Each structure stands twice: as structure tokens, then as C-alpha cells.
XYZ file of C-alpha atoms in Angstrom:
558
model
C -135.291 -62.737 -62.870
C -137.266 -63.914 -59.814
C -137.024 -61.142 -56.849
C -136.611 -62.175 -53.514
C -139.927 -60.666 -52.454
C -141.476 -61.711 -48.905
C -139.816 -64.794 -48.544
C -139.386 -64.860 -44.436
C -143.393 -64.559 -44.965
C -143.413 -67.267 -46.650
C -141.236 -69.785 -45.246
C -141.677 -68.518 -41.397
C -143.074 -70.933 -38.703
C -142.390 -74.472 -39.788
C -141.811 -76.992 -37.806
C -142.247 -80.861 -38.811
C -139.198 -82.552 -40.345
C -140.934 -84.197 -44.178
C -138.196 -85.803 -45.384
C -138.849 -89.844 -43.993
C -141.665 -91.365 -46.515
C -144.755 -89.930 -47.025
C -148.539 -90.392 -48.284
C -147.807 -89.117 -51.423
C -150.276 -88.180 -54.558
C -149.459 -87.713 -58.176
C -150.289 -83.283 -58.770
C -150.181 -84.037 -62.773
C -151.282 -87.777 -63.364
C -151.461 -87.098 -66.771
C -148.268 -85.244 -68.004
C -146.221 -87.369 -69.559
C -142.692 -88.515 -68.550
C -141.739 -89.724 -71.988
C -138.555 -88.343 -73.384
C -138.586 -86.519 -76.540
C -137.332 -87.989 -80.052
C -133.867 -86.414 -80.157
C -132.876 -86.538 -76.651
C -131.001 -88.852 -75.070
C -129.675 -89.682 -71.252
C -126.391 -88.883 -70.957
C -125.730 -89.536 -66.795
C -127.083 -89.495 -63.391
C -127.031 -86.181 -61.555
C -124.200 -86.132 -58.788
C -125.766 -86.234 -55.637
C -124.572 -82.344 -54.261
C -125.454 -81.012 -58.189
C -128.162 -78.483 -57.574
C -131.761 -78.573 -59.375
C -134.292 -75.582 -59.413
C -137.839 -76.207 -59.064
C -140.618 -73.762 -59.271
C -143.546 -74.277 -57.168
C -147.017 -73.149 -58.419
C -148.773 -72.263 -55.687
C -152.432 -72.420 -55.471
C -154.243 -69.176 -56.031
C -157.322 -67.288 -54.962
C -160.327 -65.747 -56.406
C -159.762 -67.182 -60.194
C -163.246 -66.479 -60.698
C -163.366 -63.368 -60.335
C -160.118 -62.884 -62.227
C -161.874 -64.631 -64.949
C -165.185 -62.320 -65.116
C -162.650 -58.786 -64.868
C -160.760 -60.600 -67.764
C -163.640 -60.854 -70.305
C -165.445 -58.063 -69.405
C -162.229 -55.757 -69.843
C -161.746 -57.613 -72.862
C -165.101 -56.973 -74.724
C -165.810 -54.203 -76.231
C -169.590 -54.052 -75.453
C -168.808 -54.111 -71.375
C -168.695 -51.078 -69.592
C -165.503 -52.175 -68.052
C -163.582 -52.672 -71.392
C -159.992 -51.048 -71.412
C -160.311 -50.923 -67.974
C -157.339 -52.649 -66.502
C -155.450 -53.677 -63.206
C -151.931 -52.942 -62.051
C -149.810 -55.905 -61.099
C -150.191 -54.576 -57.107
C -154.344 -54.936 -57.723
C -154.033 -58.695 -59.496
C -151.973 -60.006 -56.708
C -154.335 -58.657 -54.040
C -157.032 -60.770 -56.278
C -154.942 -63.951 -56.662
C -152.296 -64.651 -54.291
C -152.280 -67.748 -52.211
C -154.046 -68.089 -48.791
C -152.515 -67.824 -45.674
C -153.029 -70.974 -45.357
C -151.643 -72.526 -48.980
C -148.407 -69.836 -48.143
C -147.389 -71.487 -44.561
C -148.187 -75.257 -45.761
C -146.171 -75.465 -48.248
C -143.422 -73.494 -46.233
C -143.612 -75.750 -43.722
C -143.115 -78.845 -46.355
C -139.925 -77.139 -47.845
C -138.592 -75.936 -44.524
C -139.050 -79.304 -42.927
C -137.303 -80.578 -45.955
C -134.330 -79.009 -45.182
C -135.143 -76.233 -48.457
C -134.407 -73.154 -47.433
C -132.649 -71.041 -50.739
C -136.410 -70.006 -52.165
C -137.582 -66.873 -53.970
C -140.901 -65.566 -55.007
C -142.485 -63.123 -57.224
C -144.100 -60.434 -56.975
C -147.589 -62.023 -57.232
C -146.216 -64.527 -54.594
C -147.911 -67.621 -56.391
C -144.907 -68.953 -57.819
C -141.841 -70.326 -55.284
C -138.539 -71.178 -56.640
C -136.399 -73.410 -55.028
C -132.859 -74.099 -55.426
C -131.603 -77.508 -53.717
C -129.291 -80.586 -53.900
C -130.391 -82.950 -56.395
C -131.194 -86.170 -53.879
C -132.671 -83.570 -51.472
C -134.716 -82.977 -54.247
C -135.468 -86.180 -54.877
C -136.457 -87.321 -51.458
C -138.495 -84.077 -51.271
C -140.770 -84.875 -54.734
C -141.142 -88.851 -53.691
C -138.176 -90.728 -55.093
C -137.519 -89.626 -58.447
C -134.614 -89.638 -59.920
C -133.016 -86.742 -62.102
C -130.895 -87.357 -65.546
C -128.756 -85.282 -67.755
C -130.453 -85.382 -71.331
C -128.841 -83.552 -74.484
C -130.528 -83.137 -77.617
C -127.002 -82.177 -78.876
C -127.193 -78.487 -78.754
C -128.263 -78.295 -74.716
C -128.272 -79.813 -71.784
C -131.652 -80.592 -69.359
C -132.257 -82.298 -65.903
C -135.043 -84.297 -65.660
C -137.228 -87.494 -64.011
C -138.813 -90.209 -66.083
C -139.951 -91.140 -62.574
C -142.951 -89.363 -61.883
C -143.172 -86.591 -58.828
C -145.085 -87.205 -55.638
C -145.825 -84.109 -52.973
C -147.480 -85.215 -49.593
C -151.357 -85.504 -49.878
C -151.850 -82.670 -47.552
C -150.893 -80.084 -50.043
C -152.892 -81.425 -52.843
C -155.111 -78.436 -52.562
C -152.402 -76.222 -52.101
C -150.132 -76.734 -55.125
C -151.030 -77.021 -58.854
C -147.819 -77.975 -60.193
C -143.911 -78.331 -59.207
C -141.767 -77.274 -62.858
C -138.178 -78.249 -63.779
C -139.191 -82.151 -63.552
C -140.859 -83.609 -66.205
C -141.247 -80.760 -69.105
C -138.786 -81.357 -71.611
C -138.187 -77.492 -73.491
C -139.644 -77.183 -76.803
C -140.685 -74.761 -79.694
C -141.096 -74.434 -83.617
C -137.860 -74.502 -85.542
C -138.047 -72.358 -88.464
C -137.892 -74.043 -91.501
C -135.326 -73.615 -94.581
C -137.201 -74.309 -97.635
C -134.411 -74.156 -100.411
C -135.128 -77.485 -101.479
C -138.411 -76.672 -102.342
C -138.518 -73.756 -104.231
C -135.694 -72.199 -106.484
C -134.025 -69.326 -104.817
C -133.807 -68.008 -108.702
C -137.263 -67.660 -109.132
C -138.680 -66.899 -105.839
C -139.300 -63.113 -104.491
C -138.621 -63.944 -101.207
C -140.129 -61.570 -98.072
C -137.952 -58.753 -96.370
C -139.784 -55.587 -94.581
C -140.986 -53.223 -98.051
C -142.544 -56.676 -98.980
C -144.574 -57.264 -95.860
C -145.751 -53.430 -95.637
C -146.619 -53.055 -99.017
C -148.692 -55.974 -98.538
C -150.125 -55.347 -95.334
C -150.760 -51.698 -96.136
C -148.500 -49.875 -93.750
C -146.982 -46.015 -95.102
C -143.845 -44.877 -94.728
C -145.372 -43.019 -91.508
C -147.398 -45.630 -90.031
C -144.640 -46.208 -87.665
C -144.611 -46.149 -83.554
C -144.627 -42.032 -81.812
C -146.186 -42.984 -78.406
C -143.185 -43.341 -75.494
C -145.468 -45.500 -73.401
C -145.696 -48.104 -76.349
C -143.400 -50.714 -76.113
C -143.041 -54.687 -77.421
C -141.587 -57.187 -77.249
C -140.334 -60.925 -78.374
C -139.654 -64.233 -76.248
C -137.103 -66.339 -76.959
C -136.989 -70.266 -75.392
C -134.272 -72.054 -78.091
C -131.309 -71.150 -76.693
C -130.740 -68.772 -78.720
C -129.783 -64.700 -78.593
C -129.361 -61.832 -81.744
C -126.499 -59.778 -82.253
C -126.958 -56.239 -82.499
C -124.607 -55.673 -85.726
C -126.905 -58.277 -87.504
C -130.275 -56.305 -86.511
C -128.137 -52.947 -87.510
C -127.619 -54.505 -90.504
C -130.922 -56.009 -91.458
C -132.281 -52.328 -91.241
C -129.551 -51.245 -93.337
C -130.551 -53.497 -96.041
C -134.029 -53.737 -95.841
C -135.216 -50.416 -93.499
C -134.486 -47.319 -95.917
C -138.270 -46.592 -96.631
C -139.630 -46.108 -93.252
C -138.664 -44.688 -90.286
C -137.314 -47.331 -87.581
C -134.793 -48.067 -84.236
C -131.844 -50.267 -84.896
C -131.387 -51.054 -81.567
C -133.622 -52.806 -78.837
C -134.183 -50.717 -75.619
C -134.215 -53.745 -73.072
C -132.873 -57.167 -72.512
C -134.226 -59.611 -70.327
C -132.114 -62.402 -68.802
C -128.939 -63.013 -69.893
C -126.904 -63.022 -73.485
C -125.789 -66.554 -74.481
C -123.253 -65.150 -76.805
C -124.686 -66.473 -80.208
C -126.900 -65.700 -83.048
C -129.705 -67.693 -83.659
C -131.815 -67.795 -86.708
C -135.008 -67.633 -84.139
C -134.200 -64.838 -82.138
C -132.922 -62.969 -85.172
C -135.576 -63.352 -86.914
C -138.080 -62.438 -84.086
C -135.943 -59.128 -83.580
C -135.646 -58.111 -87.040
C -139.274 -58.393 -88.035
C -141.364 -57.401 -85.278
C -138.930 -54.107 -85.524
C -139.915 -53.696 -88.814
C -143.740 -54.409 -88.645
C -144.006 -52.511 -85.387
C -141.790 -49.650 -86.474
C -140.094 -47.476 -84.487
C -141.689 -48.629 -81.026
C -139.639 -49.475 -77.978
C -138.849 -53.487 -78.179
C -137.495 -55.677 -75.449
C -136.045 -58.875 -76.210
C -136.856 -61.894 -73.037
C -134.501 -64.324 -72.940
C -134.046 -67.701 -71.628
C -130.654 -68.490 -72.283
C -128.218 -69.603 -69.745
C -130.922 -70.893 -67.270
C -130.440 -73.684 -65.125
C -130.318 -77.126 -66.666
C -133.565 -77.762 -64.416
C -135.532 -74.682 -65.244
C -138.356 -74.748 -67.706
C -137.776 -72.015 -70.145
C -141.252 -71.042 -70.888
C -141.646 -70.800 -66.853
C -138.672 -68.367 -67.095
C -140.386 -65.979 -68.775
C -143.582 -66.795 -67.327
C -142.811 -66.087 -64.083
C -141.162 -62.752 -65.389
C -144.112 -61.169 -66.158
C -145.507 -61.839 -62.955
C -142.256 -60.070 -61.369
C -142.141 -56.685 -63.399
C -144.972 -54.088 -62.569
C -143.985 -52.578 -66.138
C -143.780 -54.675 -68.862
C -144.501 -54.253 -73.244
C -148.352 -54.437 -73.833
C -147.622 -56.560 -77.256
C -145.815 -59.852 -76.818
C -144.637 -61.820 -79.640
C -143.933 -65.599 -79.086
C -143.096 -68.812 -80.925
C -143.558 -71.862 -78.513
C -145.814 -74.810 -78.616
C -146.062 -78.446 -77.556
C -148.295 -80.774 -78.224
C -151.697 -80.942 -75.865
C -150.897 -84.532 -75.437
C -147.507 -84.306 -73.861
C -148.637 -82.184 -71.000
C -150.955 -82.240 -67.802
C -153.964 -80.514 -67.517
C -153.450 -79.237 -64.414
C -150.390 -77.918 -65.975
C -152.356 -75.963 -69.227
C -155.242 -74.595 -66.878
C -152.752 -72.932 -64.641
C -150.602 -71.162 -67.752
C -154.043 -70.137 -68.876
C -154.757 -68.190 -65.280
C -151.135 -66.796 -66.181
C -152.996 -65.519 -69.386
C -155.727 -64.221 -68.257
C -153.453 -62.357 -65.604
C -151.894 -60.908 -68.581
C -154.871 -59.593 -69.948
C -156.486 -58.133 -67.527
C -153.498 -56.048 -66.987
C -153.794 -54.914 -70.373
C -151.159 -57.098 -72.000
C -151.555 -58.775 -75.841
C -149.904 -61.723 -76.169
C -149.827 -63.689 -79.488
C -148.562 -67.206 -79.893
C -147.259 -69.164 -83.457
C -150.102 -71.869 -84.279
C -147.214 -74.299 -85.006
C -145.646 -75.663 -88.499
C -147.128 -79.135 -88.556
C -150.207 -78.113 -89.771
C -153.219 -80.248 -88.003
C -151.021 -82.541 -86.206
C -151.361 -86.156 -86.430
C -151.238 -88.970 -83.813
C -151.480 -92.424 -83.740
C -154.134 -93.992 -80.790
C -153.842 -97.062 -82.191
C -153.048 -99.511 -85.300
C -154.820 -98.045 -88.252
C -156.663 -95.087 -86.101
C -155.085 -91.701 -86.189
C -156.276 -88.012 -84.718
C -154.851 -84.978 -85.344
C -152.753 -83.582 -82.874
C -153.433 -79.525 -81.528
C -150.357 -77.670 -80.082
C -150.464 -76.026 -76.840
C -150.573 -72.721 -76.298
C -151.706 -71.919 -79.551
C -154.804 -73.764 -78.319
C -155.395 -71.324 -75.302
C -159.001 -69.517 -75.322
C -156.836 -66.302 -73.470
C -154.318 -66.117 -76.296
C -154.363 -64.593 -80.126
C -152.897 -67.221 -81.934
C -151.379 -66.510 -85.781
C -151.664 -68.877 -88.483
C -149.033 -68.999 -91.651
C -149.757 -67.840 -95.557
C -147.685 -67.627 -98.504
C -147.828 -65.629 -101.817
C -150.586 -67.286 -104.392
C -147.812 -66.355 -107.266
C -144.045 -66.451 -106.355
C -143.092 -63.413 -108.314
C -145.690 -60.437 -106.787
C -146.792 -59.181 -103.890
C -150.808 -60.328 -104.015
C -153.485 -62.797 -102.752
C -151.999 -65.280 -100.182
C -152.924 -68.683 -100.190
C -152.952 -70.691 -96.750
C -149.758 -72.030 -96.000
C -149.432 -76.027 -96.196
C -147.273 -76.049 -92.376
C -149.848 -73.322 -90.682
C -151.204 -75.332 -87.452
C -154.417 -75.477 -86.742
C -157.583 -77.222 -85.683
C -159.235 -78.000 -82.710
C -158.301 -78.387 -78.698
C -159.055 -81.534 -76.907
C -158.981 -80.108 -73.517
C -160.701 -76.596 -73.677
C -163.919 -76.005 -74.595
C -164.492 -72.976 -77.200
C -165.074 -69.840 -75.653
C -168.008 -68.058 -76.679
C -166.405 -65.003 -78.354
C -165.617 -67.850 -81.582
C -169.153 -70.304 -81.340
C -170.936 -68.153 -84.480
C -167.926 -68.160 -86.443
C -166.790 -71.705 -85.991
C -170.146 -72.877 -86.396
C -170.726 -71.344 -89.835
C -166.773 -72.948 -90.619
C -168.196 -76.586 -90.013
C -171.725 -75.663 -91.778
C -170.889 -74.739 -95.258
C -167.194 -76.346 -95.324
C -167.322 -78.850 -98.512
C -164.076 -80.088 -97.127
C -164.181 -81.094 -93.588
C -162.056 -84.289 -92.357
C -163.456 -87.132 -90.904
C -165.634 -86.095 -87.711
C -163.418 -89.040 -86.182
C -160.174 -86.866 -86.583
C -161.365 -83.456 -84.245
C -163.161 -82.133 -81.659
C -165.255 -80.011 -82.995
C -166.640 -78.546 -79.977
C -163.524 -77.671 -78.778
C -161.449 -74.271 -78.650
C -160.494 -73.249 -82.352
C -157.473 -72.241 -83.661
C -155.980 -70.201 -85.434
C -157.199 -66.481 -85.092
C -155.493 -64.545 -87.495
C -152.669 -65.058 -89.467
C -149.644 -63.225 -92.164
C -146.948 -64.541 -94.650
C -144.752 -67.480 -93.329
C -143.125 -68.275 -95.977
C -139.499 -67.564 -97.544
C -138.369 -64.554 -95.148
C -134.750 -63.173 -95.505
C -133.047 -63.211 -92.002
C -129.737 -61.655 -91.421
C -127.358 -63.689 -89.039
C -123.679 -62.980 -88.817
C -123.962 -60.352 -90.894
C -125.072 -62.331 -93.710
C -128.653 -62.395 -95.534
C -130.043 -65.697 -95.318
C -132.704 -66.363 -97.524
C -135.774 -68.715 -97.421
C -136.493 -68.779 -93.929
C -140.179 -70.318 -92.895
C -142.608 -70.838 -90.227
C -145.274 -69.429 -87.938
C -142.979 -68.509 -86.176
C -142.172 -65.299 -88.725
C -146.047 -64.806 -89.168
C -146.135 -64.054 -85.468
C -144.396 -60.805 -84.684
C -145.376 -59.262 -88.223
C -148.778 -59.585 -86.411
C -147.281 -58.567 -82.962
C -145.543 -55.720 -84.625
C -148.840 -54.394 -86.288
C -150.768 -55.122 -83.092
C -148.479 -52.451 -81.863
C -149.086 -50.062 -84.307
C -152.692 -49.841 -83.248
C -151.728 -49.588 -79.721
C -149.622 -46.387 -80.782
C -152.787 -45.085 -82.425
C -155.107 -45.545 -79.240
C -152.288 -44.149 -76.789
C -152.030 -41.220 -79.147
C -155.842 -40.956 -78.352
C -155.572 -41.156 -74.990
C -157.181 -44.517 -75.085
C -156.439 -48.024 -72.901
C -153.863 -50.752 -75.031
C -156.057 -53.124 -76.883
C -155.671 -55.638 -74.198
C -156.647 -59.318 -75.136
C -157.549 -58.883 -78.971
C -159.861 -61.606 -79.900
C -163.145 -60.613 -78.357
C -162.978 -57.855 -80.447
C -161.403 -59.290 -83.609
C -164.344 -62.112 -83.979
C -166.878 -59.713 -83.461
C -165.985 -57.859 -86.820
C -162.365 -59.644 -87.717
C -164.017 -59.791 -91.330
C -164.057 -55.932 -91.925
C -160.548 -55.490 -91.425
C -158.499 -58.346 -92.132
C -157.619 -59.422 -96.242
C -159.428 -62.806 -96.334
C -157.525 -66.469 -97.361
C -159.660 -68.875 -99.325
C -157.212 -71.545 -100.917
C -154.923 -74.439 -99.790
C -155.103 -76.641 -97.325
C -153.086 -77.336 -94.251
C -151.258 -80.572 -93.373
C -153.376 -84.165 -91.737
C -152.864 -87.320 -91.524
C -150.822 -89.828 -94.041
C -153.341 -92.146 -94.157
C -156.380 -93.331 -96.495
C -158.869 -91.141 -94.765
C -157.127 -87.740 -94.973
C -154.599 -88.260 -97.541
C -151.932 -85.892 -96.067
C -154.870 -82.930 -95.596
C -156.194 -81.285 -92.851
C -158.663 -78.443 -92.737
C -158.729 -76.012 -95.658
C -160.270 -72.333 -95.774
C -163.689 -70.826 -96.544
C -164.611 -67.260 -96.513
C -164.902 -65.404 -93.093
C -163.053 -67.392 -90.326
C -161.191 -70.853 -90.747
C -158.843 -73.069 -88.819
C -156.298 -72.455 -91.054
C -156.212 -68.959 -91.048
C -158.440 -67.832 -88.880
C -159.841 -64.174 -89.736
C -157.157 -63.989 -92.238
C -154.245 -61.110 -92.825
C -153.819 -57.519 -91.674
C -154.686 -54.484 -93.879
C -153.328 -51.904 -91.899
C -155.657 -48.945 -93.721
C -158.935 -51.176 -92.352
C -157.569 -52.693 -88.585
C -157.167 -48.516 -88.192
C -160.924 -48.290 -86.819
C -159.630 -50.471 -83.966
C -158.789 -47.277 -82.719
């Protein structure tokens, strides 16, 4: 996916030999090296097995990035809807001259020569022998992990680059980063399949108030999904689902664009992802990104990172269900994916991330002190991030109540932007339910922004229907899909895509959005939250957020 795009540029003129010890500094102190519950070492990497590492190269003018981002992004600015092409944003950001021929040197000198950039030119990846690769990053020392369904390489040794290019790189992926995501959940054992409705596509757009013709016209519209689980969709199964559940609206049973390769199976993920976002966003173009078959070394959610930042055309609505926890990964590491945001958006791009399935998160800091525990990206300010609801009665289509798994809360690394301050303020003013002060940050960037049903979707995989199917993960490209929608309506208009969504959604997210004022969301098992974590009010919440669509009211957007 990564184009071989000026690379004599980059790596031209070196000339000092780096591989004999070196001052070395620590780029992410803070990301940790733990390995995951789950995983386990299996074996050394043979010295002539090859790793691929990505090098985040330091960029210019972020600044300025960031002041053309919001002001394209609010709707009061003169510059709103007015976006830049991929050509313009890499004549903004991409590295100095300088940043471009130090770090060539370093990798040159190395004895790294099999590099590739993309088109923005501020991410390098590297293909090299593993001990080259370890005398390159400071001695550390790359393992095989499984987690019994794939392989990884990785260090539990921390990196080191030469102090020198401190200021030159902000991160070096495919070392530490172990890949993660929200598995959907299977809820059989909770409720009984007899008695349940269940969710399939005439449920979720009678609900959300979509026709039979509020489907996608527009041939510049497109969306699409992201898939990091090692997992892929068959196209019988999406031909299928539509078959079953697709008769009362126009639709396209077939995708229009893969990206990256096809690992040959059907996954209950990427099926779902497929299935619904075609069915919420009807009848627009949809790309599916995958990540499957990358290199054991490769981060996955790089992978598809870095493929935005190599296509000049890509969908203006993405869909995707990927988090960590804040905790587990360096700061340096965040603030950099958020510049890879706010690239996105001021290109004109929505992106929309699942707020997670364990609702607020809890972790331990010490014996008999816990916090809860936000999830990463969902806690981005330069992201729309969707929340999780379920039916108030089993057996109609009505009020939703917040869904008990729906993540949210509170970062504890960004600070909250200014688009959410009035409505998070009146959250914390007339809650009556509020956790322990102790247990947030409530000055931090809140989460989520909007939300839809999560609960008990039918899925069809290998040609079956499989019932019962749950997570934020299923909320989030219902919401992608009718992001879409609204795109169609504004192209249709001649008007710009909606861009990054949430300046304009808190400034009025009430009037168009169906409200969710009961349950609670998961905390702490302890004496001081008793298993509960925030719970909803009227207007925004961090449960919710602004609530669910209602596709007859979000049609002013246009």
C-alpha cells in the first residue's frame, strides 16, 4: 500500500557508518512494553528474518494545519467546507530538508536501504534483517508472540534512536504496539433468542427514520469500513445478507473497492462492518481497507493509516472499530495519530471511531484505588466517536436506553476542545449521578459524541444468519452509513462533504438527534462505584453523547 514515492530524495547523500553504539534516547518513554493478556512468546526471531518498521518523520507547520482544520470545520468560519487536496497538505506538512537527509543518513549508514514513503513523505518504511534492526533501534530484541489466532514481532526491550534525531522523529512503529480492537460480543446467554426482536436493516431504518428512497444517488459519494482483526467478508455472505434483509430499499450488493489484500476468511467483524454500513448508507459506493496478511512486524492501524496519506482519492465517510487503552500507549505516539486526523479533516474526510464495549474502563493504580480507564482513539478531540444503545422493550422498535458496554468518559491526556466545554459543563452541573471526582478527569476531552443501537444485530457469515451479535462496533457504521447519506444530500446540492462533524453536531446536536436518558454504563467493581459508570441526562452525556440519528431532522445538515 505504501508507494515508492521520492525515495533517492530521501535517502541520497549519507555518509557516516551508525551501526557501532550510540548516545541513544528513549522517542516514547512512556509507551508501554508490557505484553497483552492472551499473548504469549513463542521464539526468538532468526537473525536474517526480516522486520518492517515505519518511521514517523517529524513534520512541519502543524500549526497552521491545526487553525485550516477548525476553521474548515466550523460552520460559523468563512473557510468552512473549504478543503485541501492531498498535493496542498503535504506542501503544509512534510518534513524539512533537514529532518528528510538526517534520518537518511541514520538508515543509510545503517546499512537500510529497502525504504518507501508516501505520498505526504512523513512516514518511511523500512524493511530489514531482524538483528540489523536491532542494532539500528539500540539493542532490542524482537519475539514471535501468538494470541492463538496470529502471529506478531515485537521488543519488550525498549527502542533507542541516536540523540541527534530526537527532533527529527516522533515515533518508529512495528516495535512495541501490540494490535488490538473491540471484539463483538455474542449475547445469547443473556437474553432468550425466543423472545428477543433482534436488529437487521428494516429495524434500524424504521427506527432511525430513513424511506425507502433515502438511499445514496451522488457518484462522487463513496464510504468506507476499516478492518484491523484479521479478518475479511465474503461477497456471497454480503449478497446474501441483502437478500434477506435488503428487499425494502434500494441498495449495492457488492463493494466497489478493496484495499490490501483478502485473507481468505469470513469474520464476524468485517462482515458485520460490510453488511451494515451498506445498509445504513444505502446504495453509495463502499470500499472495504484491509489489514490482513501484513507483515508480522507491521502495526495494523499504521497500515491503514499510512494509506490514507498515500491515495489522493479516498471515501469522505470512514467507519472504524479500534481502540486501546490511553494507558498502554505513548503520548508522543497519540499526538502524532491525532495530526493524522486532523490531516483527514481538513481534506474533507469524516472519520468515526467505536467508543469501546467496556463501558468507563477501570484500572487499578494501586491496592484499594481504582480509575476508570478511556480508550484511545475514541478519546481523540479530531474524531466523531459513537456510543452503543439498545431497545428500552425487547419486542418493538422504540425509545433506546443506553447500552450497559457503551465506552465512555473522560481522556487523561487531551484536554477538551472547545467545540464540547458548554455541553460537558451542563453534563457535570445537573448530573444527580456523577462518580467519584477521584475516578475522571473531568477537564479532559469527552467522549462519546453520538451514538445508535449496539445491541443483538443479525450478521450473516458463511451464508448463515447469526443472531445476537453486539458492540460499538455495530453502532459505528449505522452512524457512518447515515453520515453518508447527508453527504449525498449536500453533493446533490453542490455543496463541500461534511468534513469533521462535531463542530457542527455540538453546536445544535440536540435538534436533530432522538435523545437517551436511561441506564448507565459500566465502572468500577468496587465499593465506590458499584459496577457503574456515568449514566445519561438530557442534551449531551458521556454515555451517549448527543444521542441517535433521526434521519427526517439530521436532513437540515444539508
Amino acid at each position: 500500500m505504501l508507494a515508492a514515492v521520492g525515495v533517492c530524495v530521501v535517502f541520497a547523500g549519507f555518509s557516516a557508518v551508525l551501526s557501532q553504539p550510540f548516545n541513544g534516547v528513549h522517542l516514547e518513554p512512556d509507551q508501554s512494553t508490557r505484553v497483552p493478556d492472551g499473548w504469549r512468546r513463542i521464539e526468538r526471531v532468526g537473525e536474517s528474518e526480516s522486520v518492517l518498521l515505519t518511521f514517523a518523520l517529524k513534520q512541519q507547520n502543524l500549526d497552521k494545519l491545526e487553525k485550516l482544520f477548525w476553521r474548515g470545520s466550523d460552520p460559523e468560519d468563512e473557510r468552512y467546507g473549504k478543503y485541501l487536496s492531498l498535493e496542498d497538505i503535504t506542501s503544509l506538512v512534510e518534513p524539512s530538508k533537514e529532518t528528510v537527509e538526517m534520518v537518511g543518513r541514520w538508515l543509510r549508514g545503517s546499512g537500510v536501504t529497502d525504504c518507501t514513503t508516501v505520498l505526504t513523505r512523513d512516514f518511511v518504511e523500512c524493511s530489514m534483517p531482524a538483528r540489523k534492526a536491532e542494532r539500528l533501534l539500540g539493542g532490542v530484541k524482537f519475539h514471535r508472540y501468538t494470541d492463538g489466532k496470529q502471529t506478531v514481532i515485537r521488543s519488550e526491550v525498549k527502542y533507542l534512536v541516536p540523540r541527534h534525531l530526537k527532533d527529527h522523529l516522533d515515533f518508529v512503529g512495528g516495535v512495541h504496539r501490540f494490535p488490538s480492537g473491540f471484539r463483538l460480543q455474542v449475547k445469547e446467554k443473556i437474553y432468550q433468542p425466543n423472545f428477543h426482536l433482534g436488529v437487521y436493516p428494516s429495524i434500524i431504518r424504521g427506527r432511525y427514520n430513513l424511506s425507502e428512497t433515502d438511499v445514496g444517488s451522488d457518484p462522487k459519494n463513496a464510504q468506507a469500513v476499516a478492518q484491523f482483526l484479521e479478518q475479511f467478508y465474503h461477497a456471497t455472505d454480503l449478497e446474501e445478507f441483502m437478500r434477506l434483509w435488503g428487499g425494502g430499499f434500494p441498495h449495492l450488493t457488492k463493494t466497489d473497492k478493496v484495499v490490501g489484500p483478502d485473507s481468505g476468511g469470513a469474520g464476524l467483524e468485517a462482515s458485520l462492518d460490510v453488511q451494515y454500513i451498506m445498509s445504513s448508507g444505502a446504495n453509495i459506493s463502499t470500499w472495504f481497507w484491509s489489514t490482513a496478511g501484513r507483515h508480522e512486524s507491521q502495526e495494523p492501524f499504521l497500515v491503514w493509516l499510512t494509506g490514507i496519506s498515500n491515495m489522493t482519492s479516498v471515501p469522505w465517510v470512514h467507519s472504524v472499530s479500534y481502540g486501546d487503552d490511553e494507558d498502554s500507549l505513548s503520548t508522543d505516539y497519540m499526538q502524532r495519530i491525532n495530526t493524522e486526523f486532523m490531516k483527514a479533516g481538513t481534506r474533507g474526510l469524516t472519520i468515526l471511531f467505536a467508543s469501546g464495549d467496556s463501558g468507563a474502563g477501570c484500572r487499578e493504580v494501586s491496592k484499594d484505588t481504582n480509575v476508570f480507564r478511556p480508550s484511545f482513539p475514541a478519546s481523540s478531540p479530531y474524531v466523531t466517536t459513537v456510543g452503543g444503545t439498545m431497545f428500552h422493550s425487547p419486542y418493538e422498535v422504540g425509545d433506546e436506553d443506553a447500552d450497559y458496554i457503551s465506552g465512555g468518559g473522560f481522556s487523561n491526556i487531551f484536554d477538551m476542545p472547545d467545540y464540547q466545554t458548554s455541553a460537558v459543563e451542563s453534563y457535570l452541573n445537573k448530573s444527580t449521578k456523577l462518580p467519584p471526582k477521584s475516578y475522571y478527569n473531568a477537564t479532559g476531552r469527552a467522549y462519546p459524541d453520538v451514538a445508535a443501537l449496539s445491541d443483538n444485530y443479525w450478521v450473516v457469515m458463511d451464508l448463515i444468519p447469526t443472531p445476537f451479535i453486539s458492540g460499538t462496533s455495530a453502532a459505528t457504521p449505522v452512524f457512518a452509513g447515515i453520515l453518508s447519506l447527508i453527504n449525498d444530500l449536500r453533493f446533490q446540492q453542490g455543496k463541500p462533504a461534511l468534513g469533521f462533524f462535531n463542530p457542527l453536531l455540538y453546536k445544535s446536536g440536540w435538534e436533530y438527534l432522538y435523545d437517551v436518558t436511561v441506564g448507565c454504563n459500566l465502572g468500577c467493581l468496587d465499593d465506590l462505584t458499584n459496577l457503574q459508570g456515568f449514566c445519561p441526562t438530557e442534551g449531551w452525556d458521556p454515555v451517549t453523547g448527543w444521542g441517535t440519528p433521526n434521519f427526517t431532522l439530521m436532513k437540515k445538515l444539508v
